Short mmCIF file of N, CA and C in Angstrom, two decimals:
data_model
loop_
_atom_site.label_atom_id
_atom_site.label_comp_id
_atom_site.label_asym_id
_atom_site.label_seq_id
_atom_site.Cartn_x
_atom_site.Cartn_y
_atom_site.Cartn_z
N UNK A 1344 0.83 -1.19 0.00
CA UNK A 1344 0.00 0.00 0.00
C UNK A 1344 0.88 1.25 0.00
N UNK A 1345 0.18 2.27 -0.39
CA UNK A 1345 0.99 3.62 -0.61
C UNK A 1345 1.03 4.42 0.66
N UNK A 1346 2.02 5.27 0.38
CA UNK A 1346 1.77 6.19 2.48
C UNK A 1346 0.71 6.59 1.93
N UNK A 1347 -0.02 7.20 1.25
CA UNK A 1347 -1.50 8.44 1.02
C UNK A 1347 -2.43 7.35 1.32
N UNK A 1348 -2.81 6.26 0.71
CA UNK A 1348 -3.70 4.97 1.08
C UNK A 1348 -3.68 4.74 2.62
N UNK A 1349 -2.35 4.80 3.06
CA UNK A 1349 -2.15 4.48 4.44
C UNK A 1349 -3.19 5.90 5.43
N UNK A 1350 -2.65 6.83 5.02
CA UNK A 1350 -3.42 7.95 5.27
C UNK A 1350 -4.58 8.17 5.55
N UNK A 1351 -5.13 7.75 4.21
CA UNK A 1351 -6.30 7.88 4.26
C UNK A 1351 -7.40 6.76 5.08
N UNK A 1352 -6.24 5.35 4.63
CA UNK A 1352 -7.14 4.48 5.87
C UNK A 1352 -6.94 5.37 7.34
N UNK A 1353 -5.76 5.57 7.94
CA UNK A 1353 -5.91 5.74 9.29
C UNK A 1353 -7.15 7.16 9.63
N UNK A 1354 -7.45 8.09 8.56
CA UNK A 1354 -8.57 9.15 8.59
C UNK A 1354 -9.69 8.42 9.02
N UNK A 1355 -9.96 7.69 7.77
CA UNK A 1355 -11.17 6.60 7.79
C UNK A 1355 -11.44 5.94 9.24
N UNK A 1356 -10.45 5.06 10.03
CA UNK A 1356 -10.77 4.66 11.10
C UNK A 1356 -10.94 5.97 12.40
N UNK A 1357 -9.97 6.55 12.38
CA UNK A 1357 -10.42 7.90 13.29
C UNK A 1357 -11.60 8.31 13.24
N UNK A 1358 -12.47 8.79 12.17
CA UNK A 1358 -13.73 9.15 11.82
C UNK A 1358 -14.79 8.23 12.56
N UNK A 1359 -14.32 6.89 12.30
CA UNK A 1359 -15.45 6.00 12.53
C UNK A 1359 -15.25 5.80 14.18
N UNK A 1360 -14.08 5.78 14.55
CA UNK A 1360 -14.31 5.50 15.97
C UNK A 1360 -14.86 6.92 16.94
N UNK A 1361 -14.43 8.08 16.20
CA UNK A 1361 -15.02 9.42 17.02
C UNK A 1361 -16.40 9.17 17.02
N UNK A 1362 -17.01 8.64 16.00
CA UNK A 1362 -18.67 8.74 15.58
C UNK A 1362 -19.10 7.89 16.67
N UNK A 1363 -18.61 6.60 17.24
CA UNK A 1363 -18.97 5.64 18.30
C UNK A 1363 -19.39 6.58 19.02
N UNK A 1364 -18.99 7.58 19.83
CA UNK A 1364 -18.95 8.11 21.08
C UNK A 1364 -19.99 9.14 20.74
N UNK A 1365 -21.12 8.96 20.83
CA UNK A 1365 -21.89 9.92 20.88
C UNK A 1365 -22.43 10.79 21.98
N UNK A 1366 -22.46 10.22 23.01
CA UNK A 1366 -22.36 11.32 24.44
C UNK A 1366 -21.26 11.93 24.80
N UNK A 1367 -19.95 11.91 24.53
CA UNK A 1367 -19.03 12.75 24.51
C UNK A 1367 -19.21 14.17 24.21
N UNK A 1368 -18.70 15.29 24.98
CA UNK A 1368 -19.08 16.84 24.41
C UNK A 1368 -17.65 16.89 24.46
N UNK A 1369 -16.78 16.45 25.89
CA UNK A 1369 -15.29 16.82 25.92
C UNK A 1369 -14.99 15.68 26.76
N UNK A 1370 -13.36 15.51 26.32
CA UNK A 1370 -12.61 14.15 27.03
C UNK A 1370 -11.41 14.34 26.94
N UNK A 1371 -10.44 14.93 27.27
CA UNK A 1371 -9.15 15.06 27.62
C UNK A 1371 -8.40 14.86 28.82
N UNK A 1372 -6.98 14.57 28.59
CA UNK A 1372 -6.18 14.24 29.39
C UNK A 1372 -5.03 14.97 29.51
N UNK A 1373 -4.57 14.31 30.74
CA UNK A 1373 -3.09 15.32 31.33
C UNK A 1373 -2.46 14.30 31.75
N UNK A 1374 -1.26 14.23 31.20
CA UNK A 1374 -0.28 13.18 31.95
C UNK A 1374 0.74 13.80 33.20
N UNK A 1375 0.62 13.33 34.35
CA UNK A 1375 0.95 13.57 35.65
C UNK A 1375 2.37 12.60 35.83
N UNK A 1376 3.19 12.23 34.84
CA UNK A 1376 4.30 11.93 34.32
C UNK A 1376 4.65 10.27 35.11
N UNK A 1377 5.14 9.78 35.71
CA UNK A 1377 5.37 8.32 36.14
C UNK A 1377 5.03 8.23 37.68
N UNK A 1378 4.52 9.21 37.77
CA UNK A 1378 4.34 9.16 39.40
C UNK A 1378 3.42 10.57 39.64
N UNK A 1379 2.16 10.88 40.32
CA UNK A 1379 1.50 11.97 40.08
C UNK A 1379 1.87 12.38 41.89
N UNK A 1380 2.85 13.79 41.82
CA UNK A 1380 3.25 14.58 42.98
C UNK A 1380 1.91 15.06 43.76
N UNK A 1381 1.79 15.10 44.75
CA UNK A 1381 0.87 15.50 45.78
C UNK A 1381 0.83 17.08 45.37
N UNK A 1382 1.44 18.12 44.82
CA UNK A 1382 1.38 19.17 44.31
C UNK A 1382 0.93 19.86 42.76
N UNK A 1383 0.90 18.59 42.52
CA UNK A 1383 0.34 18.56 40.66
C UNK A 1383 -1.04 18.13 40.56
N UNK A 1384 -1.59 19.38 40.23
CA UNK A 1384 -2.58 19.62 39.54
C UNK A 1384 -3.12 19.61 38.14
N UNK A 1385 -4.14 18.98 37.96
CA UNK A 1385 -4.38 18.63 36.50
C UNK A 1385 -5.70 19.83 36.03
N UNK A 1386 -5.25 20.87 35.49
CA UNK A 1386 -6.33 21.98 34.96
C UNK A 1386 -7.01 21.96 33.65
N UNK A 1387 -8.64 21.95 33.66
CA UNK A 1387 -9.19 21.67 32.51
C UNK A 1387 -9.81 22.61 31.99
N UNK A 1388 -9.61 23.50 31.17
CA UNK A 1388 -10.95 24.49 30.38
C UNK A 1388 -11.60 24.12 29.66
N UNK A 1389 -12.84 23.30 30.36
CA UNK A 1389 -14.13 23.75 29.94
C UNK A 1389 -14.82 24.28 28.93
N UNK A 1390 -14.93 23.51 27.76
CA UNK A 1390 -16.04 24.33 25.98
C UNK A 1390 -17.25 25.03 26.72
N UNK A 1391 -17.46 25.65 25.78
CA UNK A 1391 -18.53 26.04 25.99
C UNK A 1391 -20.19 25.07 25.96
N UNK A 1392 -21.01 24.81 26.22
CA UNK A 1392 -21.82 24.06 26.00
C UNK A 1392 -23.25 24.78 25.51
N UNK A 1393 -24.06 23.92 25.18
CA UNK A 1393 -25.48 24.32 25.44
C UNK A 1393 -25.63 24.24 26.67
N UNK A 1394 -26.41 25.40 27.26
CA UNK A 1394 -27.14 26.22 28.30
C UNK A 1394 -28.32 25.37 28.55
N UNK A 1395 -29.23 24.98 27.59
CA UNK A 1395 -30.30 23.88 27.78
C UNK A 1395 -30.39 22.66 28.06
N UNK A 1396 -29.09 22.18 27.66
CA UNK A 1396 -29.19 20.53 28.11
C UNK A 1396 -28.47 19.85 29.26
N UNK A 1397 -28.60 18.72 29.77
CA UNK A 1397 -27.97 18.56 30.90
C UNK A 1397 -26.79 17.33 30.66
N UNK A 1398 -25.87 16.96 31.35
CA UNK A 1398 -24.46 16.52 31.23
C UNK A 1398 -24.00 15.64 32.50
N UNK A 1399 -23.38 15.04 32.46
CA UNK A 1399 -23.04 14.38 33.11
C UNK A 1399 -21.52 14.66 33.07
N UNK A 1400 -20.66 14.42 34.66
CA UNK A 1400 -19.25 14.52 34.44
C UNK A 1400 -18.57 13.20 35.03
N UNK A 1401 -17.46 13.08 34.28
CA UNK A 1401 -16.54 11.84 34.63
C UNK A 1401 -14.97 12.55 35.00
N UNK A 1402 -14.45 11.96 36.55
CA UNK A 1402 -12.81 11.83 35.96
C UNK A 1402 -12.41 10.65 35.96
N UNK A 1403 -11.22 10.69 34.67
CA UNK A 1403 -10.55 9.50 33.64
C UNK A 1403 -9.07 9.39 34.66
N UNK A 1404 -8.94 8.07 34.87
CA UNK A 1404 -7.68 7.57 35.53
C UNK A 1404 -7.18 6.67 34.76
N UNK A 1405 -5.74 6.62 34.29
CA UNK A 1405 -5.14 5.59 33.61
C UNK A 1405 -4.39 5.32 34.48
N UNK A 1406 -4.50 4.12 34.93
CA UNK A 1406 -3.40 3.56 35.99
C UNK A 1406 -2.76 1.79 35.71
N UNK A 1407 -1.51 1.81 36.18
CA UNK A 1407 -1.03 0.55 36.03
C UNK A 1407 -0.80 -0.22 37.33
N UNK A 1408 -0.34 -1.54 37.00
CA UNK A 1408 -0.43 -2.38 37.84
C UNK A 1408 0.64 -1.73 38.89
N UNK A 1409 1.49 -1.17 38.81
CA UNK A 1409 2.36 0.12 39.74
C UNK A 1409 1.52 0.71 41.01
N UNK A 1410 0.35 0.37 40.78
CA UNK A 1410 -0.71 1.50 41.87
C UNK A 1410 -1.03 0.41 42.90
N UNK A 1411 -0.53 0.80 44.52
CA UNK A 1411 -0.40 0.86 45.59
C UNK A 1411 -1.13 -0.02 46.56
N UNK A 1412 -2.82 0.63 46.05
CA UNK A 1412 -3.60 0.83 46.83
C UNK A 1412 -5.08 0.49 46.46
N UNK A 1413 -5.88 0.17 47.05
CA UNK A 1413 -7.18 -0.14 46.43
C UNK A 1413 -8.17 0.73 46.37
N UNK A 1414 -7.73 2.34 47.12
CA UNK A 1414 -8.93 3.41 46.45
C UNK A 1414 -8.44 4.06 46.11
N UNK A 1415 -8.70 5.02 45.68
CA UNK A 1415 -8.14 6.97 45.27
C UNK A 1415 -8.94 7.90 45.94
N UNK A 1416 -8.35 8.76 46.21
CA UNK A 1416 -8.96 10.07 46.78
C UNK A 1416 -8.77 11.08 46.04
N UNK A 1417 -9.45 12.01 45.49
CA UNK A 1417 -9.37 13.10 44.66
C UNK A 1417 -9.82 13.94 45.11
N UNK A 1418 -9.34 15.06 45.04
CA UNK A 1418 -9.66 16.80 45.55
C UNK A 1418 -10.22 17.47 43.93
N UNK A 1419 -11.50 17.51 43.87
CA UNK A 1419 -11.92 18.42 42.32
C UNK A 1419 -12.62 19.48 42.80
N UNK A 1420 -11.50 20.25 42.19
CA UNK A 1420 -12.36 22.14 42.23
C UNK A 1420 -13.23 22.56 40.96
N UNK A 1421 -14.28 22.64 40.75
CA UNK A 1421 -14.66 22.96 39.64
C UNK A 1421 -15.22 24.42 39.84
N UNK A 1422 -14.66 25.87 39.24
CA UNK A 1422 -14.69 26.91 38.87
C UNK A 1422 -15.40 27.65 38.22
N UNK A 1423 -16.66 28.21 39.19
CA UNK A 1423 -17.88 28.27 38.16
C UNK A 1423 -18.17 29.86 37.63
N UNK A 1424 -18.88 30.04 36.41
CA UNK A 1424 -18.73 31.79 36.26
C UNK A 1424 -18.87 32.37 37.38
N UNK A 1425 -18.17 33.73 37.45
CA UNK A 1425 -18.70 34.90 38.36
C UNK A 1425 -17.76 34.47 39.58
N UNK A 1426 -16.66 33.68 39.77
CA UNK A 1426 -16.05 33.46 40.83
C UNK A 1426 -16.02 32.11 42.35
N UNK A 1427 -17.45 31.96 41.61
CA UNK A 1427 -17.78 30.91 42.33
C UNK A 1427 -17.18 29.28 41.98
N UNK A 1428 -16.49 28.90 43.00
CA UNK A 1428 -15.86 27.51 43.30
C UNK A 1428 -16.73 26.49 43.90
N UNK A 1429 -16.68 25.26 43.69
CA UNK A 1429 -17.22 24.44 44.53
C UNK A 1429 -16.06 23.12 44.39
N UNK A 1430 -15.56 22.84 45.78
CA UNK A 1430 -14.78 21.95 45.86
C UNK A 1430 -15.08 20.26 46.75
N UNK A 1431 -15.57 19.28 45.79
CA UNK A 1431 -15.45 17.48 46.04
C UNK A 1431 -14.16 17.43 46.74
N UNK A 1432 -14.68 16.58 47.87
CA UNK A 1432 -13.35 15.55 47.79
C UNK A 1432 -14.02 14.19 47.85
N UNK A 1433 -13.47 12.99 46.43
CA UNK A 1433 -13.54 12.37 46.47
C UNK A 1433 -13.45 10.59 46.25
N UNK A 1434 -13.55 9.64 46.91
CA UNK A 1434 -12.84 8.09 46.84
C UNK A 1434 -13.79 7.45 45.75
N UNK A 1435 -12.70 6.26 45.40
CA UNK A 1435 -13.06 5.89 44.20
C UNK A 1435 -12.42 4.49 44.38
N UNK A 1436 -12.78 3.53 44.38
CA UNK A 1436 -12.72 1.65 44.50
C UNK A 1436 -11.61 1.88 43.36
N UNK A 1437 -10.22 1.29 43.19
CA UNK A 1437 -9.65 1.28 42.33
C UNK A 1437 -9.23 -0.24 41.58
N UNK A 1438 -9.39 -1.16 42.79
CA UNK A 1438 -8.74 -2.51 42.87
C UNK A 1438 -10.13 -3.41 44.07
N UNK A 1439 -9.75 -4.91 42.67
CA UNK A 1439 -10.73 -5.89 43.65
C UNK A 1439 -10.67 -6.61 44.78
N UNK A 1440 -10.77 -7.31 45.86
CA UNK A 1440 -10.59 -7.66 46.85
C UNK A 1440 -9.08 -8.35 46.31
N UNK A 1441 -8.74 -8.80 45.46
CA UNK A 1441 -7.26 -9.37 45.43
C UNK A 1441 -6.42 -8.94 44.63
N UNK A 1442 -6.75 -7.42 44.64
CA UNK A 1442 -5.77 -6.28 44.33
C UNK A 1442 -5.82 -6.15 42.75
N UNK A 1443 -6.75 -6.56 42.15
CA UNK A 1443 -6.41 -6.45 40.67
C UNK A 1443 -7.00 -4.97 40.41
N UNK A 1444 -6.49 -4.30 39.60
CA UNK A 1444 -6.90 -3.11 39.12
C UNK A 1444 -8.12 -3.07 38.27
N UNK A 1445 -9.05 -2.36 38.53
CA UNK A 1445 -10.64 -2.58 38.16
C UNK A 1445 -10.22 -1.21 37.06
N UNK A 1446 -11.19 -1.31 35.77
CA UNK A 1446 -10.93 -0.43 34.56
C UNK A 1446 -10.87 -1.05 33.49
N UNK A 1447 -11.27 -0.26 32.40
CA UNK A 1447 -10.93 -0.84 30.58
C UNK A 1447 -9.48 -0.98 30.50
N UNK A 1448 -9.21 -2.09 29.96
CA UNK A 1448 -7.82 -2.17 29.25
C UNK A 1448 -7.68 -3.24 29.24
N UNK A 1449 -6.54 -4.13 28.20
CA UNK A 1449 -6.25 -5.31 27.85
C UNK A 1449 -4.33 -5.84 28.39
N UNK A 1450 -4.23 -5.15 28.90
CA UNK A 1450 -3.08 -4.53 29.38
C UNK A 1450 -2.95 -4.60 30.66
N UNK A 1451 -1.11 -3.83 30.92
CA UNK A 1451 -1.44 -3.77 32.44
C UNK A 1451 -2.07 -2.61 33.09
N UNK A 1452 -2.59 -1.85 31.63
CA UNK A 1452 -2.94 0.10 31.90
C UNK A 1452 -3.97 -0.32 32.08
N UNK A 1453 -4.89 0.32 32.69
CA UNK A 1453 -6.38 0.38 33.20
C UNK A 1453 -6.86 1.96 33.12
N UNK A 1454 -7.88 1.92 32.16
CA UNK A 1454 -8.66 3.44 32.31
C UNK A 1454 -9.89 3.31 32.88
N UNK A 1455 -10.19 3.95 34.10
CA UNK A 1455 -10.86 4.07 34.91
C UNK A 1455 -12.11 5.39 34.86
N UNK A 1456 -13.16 4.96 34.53
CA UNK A 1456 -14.05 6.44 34.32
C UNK A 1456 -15.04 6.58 35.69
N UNK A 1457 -14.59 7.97 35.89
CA UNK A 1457 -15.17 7.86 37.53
C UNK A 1457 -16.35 8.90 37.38
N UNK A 1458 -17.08 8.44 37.92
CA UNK A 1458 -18.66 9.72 38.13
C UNK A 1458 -18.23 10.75 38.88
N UNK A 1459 -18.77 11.58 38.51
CA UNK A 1459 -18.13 12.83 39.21
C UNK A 1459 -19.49 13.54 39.60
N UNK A 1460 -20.28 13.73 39.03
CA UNK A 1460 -21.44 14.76 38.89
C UNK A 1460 -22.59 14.30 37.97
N UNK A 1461 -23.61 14.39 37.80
CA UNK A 1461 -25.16 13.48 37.45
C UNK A 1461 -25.96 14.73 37.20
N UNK A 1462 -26.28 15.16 35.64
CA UNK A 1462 -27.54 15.97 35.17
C UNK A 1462 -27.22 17.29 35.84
N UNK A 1463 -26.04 17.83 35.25
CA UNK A 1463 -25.16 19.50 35.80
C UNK A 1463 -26.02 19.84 34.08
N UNK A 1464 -26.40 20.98 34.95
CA UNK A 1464 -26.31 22.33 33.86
C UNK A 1464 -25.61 23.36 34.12
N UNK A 1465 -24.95 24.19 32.81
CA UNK A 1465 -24.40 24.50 32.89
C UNK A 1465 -24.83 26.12 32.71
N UNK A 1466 -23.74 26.98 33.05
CA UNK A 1466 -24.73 28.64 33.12
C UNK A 1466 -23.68 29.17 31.78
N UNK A 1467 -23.98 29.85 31.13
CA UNK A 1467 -23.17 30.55 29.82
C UNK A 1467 -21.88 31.41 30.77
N UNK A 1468 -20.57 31.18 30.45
CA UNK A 1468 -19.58 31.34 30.55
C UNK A 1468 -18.67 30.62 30.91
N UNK A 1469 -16.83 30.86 31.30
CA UNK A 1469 -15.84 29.76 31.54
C UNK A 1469 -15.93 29.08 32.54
N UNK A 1470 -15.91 27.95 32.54
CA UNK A 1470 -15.58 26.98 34.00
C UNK A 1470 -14.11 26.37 33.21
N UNK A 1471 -13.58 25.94 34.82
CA UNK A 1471 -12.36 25.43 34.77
C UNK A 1471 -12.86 24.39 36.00
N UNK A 1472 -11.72 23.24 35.50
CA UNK A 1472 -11.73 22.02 36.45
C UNK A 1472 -10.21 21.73 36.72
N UNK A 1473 -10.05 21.49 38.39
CA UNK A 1473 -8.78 21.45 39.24
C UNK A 1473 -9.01 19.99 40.01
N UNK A 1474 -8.25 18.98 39.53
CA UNK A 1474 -7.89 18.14 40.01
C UNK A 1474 -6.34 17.52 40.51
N UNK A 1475 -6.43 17.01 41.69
CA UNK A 1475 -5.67 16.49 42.85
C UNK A 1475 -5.54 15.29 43.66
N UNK A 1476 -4.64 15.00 43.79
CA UNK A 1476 -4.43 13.20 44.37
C UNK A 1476 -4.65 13.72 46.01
N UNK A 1477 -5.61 13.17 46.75
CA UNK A 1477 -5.41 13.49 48.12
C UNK A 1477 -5.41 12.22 49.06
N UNK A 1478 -4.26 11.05 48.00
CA UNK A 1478 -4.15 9.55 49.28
C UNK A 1478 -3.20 9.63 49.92
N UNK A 1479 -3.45 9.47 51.37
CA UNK A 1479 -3.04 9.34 52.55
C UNK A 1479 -2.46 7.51 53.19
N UNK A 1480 -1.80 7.39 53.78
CA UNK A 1480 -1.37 6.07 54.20
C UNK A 1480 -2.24 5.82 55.45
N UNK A 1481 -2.58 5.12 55.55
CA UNK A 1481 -3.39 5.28 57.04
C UNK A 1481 -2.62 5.07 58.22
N UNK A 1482 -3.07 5.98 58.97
CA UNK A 1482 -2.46 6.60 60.21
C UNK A 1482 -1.67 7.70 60.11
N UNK A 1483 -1.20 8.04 58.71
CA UNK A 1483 -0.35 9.07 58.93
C UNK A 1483 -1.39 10.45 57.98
N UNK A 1484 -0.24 11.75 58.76
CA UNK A 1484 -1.53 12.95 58.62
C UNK A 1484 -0.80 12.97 56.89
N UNK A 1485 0.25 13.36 56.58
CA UNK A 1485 0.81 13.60 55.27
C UNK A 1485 0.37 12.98 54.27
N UNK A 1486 0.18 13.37 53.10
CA UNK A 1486 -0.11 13.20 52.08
C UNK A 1486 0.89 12.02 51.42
N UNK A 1487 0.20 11.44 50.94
CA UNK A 1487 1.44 10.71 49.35
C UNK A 1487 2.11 11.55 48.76
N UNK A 1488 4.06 11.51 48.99
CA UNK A 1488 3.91 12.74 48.09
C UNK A 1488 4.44 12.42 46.81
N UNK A 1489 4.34 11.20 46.59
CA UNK A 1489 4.53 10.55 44.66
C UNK A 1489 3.56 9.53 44.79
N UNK A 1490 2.59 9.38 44.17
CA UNK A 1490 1.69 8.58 43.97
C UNK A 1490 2.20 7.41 42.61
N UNK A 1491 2.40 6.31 42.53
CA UNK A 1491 2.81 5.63 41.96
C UNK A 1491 1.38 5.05 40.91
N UNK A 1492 1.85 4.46 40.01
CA UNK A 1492 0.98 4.17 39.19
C UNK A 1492 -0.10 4.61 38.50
N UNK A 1493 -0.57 5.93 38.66
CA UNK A 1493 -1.05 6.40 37.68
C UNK A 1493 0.12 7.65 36.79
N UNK A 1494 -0.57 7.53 35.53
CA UNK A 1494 -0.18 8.36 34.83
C UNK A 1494 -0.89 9.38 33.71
N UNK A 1495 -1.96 9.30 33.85
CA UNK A 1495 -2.91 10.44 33.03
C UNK A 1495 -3.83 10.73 34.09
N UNK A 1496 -4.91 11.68 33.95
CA UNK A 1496 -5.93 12.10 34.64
C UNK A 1496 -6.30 12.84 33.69
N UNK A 1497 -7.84 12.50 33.51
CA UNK A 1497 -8.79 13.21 32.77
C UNK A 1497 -10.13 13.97 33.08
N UNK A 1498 -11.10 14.67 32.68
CA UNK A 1498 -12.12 14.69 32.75
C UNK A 1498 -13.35 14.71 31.56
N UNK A 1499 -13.98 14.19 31.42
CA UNK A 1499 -15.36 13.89 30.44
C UNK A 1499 -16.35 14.76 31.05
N UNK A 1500 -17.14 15.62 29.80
CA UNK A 1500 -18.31 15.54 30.13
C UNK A 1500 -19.55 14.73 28.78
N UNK A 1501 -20.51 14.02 29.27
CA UNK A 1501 -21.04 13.65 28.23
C UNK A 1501 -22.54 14.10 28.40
N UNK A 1502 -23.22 14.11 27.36
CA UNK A 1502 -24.97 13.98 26.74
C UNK A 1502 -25.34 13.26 28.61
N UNK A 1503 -26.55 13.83 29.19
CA UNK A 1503 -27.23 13.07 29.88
C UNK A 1503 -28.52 12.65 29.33
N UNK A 1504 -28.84 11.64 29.57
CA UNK A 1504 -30.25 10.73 28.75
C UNK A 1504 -31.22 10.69 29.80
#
């Protein structure tokens, strides 16, 4: 086959797999590099949306068999027009009673889509989304301050039905 044939197949499959996802509005990621620091923050701006319809939010965890622990704790600030913040903190089952990492993947990566928020509307102007690792060892007050095994963090918002 020719590179332009090649091309054009790999267009062709891109097309067809974006079209799958039809509740998707936005889905991006941030890679928090081989270890996500207790000080790294993952910042999202927010499209604009329709004002009329309602949405649902997800955050996206890609994690490997590297990860620790069997929940997550997340700190999400979401930044709403006019100044107003509202800040989650919150756990998330990561692993099954015999430690296997729960998530899509065929692999040792696991992407993990976490509920965040259920039928949000949204008001016309910018929001921003601030996410944060907030796992703790138990008994101790300090934070994790390299979190092992994950390496992206995302957030989705999709179509609510």
């Amino acid at each position: 086959m020719s590179r332009s044939n090649n091309i054009f197949l790999a267009a062709v499959l891109a097309v067809l797999l974006a079209s799958c996802d039809k509740e998707r509005v936005f889905d991006e990621y941030k890679s928090v590099g081989s270890a996500w620091h207790k000080d790294t923050i993952a910042t999202f701006d927010l499209p604009q949306v329709d004002t009329t319809k309602a949405y649902n939010l997800f955050v996206n965890v890609r994690s490997n068999d590297a990860y620790p622990y069997s929940n997550l704790f997340l700190i999400v600030q979401m930044d709403h027009p006019g100044r107003l913040s509202k800040v989650d903190t919150l756990e998330y089952v990561m692993a099954d009673e015999e430690g296997r990492l729960l998530g899509d993947g065929f692999s040792d990566i696991k992407e993990s889509k976490l509920f965040y928020k259920e039928k949000v509307r949204f008001k016309k102007g910018q929001y921003k989304v601030h996410i944060k690792h907030a796992v703790r060892e138990t008994g101790k007050v300090q934070g994790v301050p390299e979190l092992k095994g994950i390496s992206e963090v995302g957030f989705r918002i999709e179509y609510a039905q």
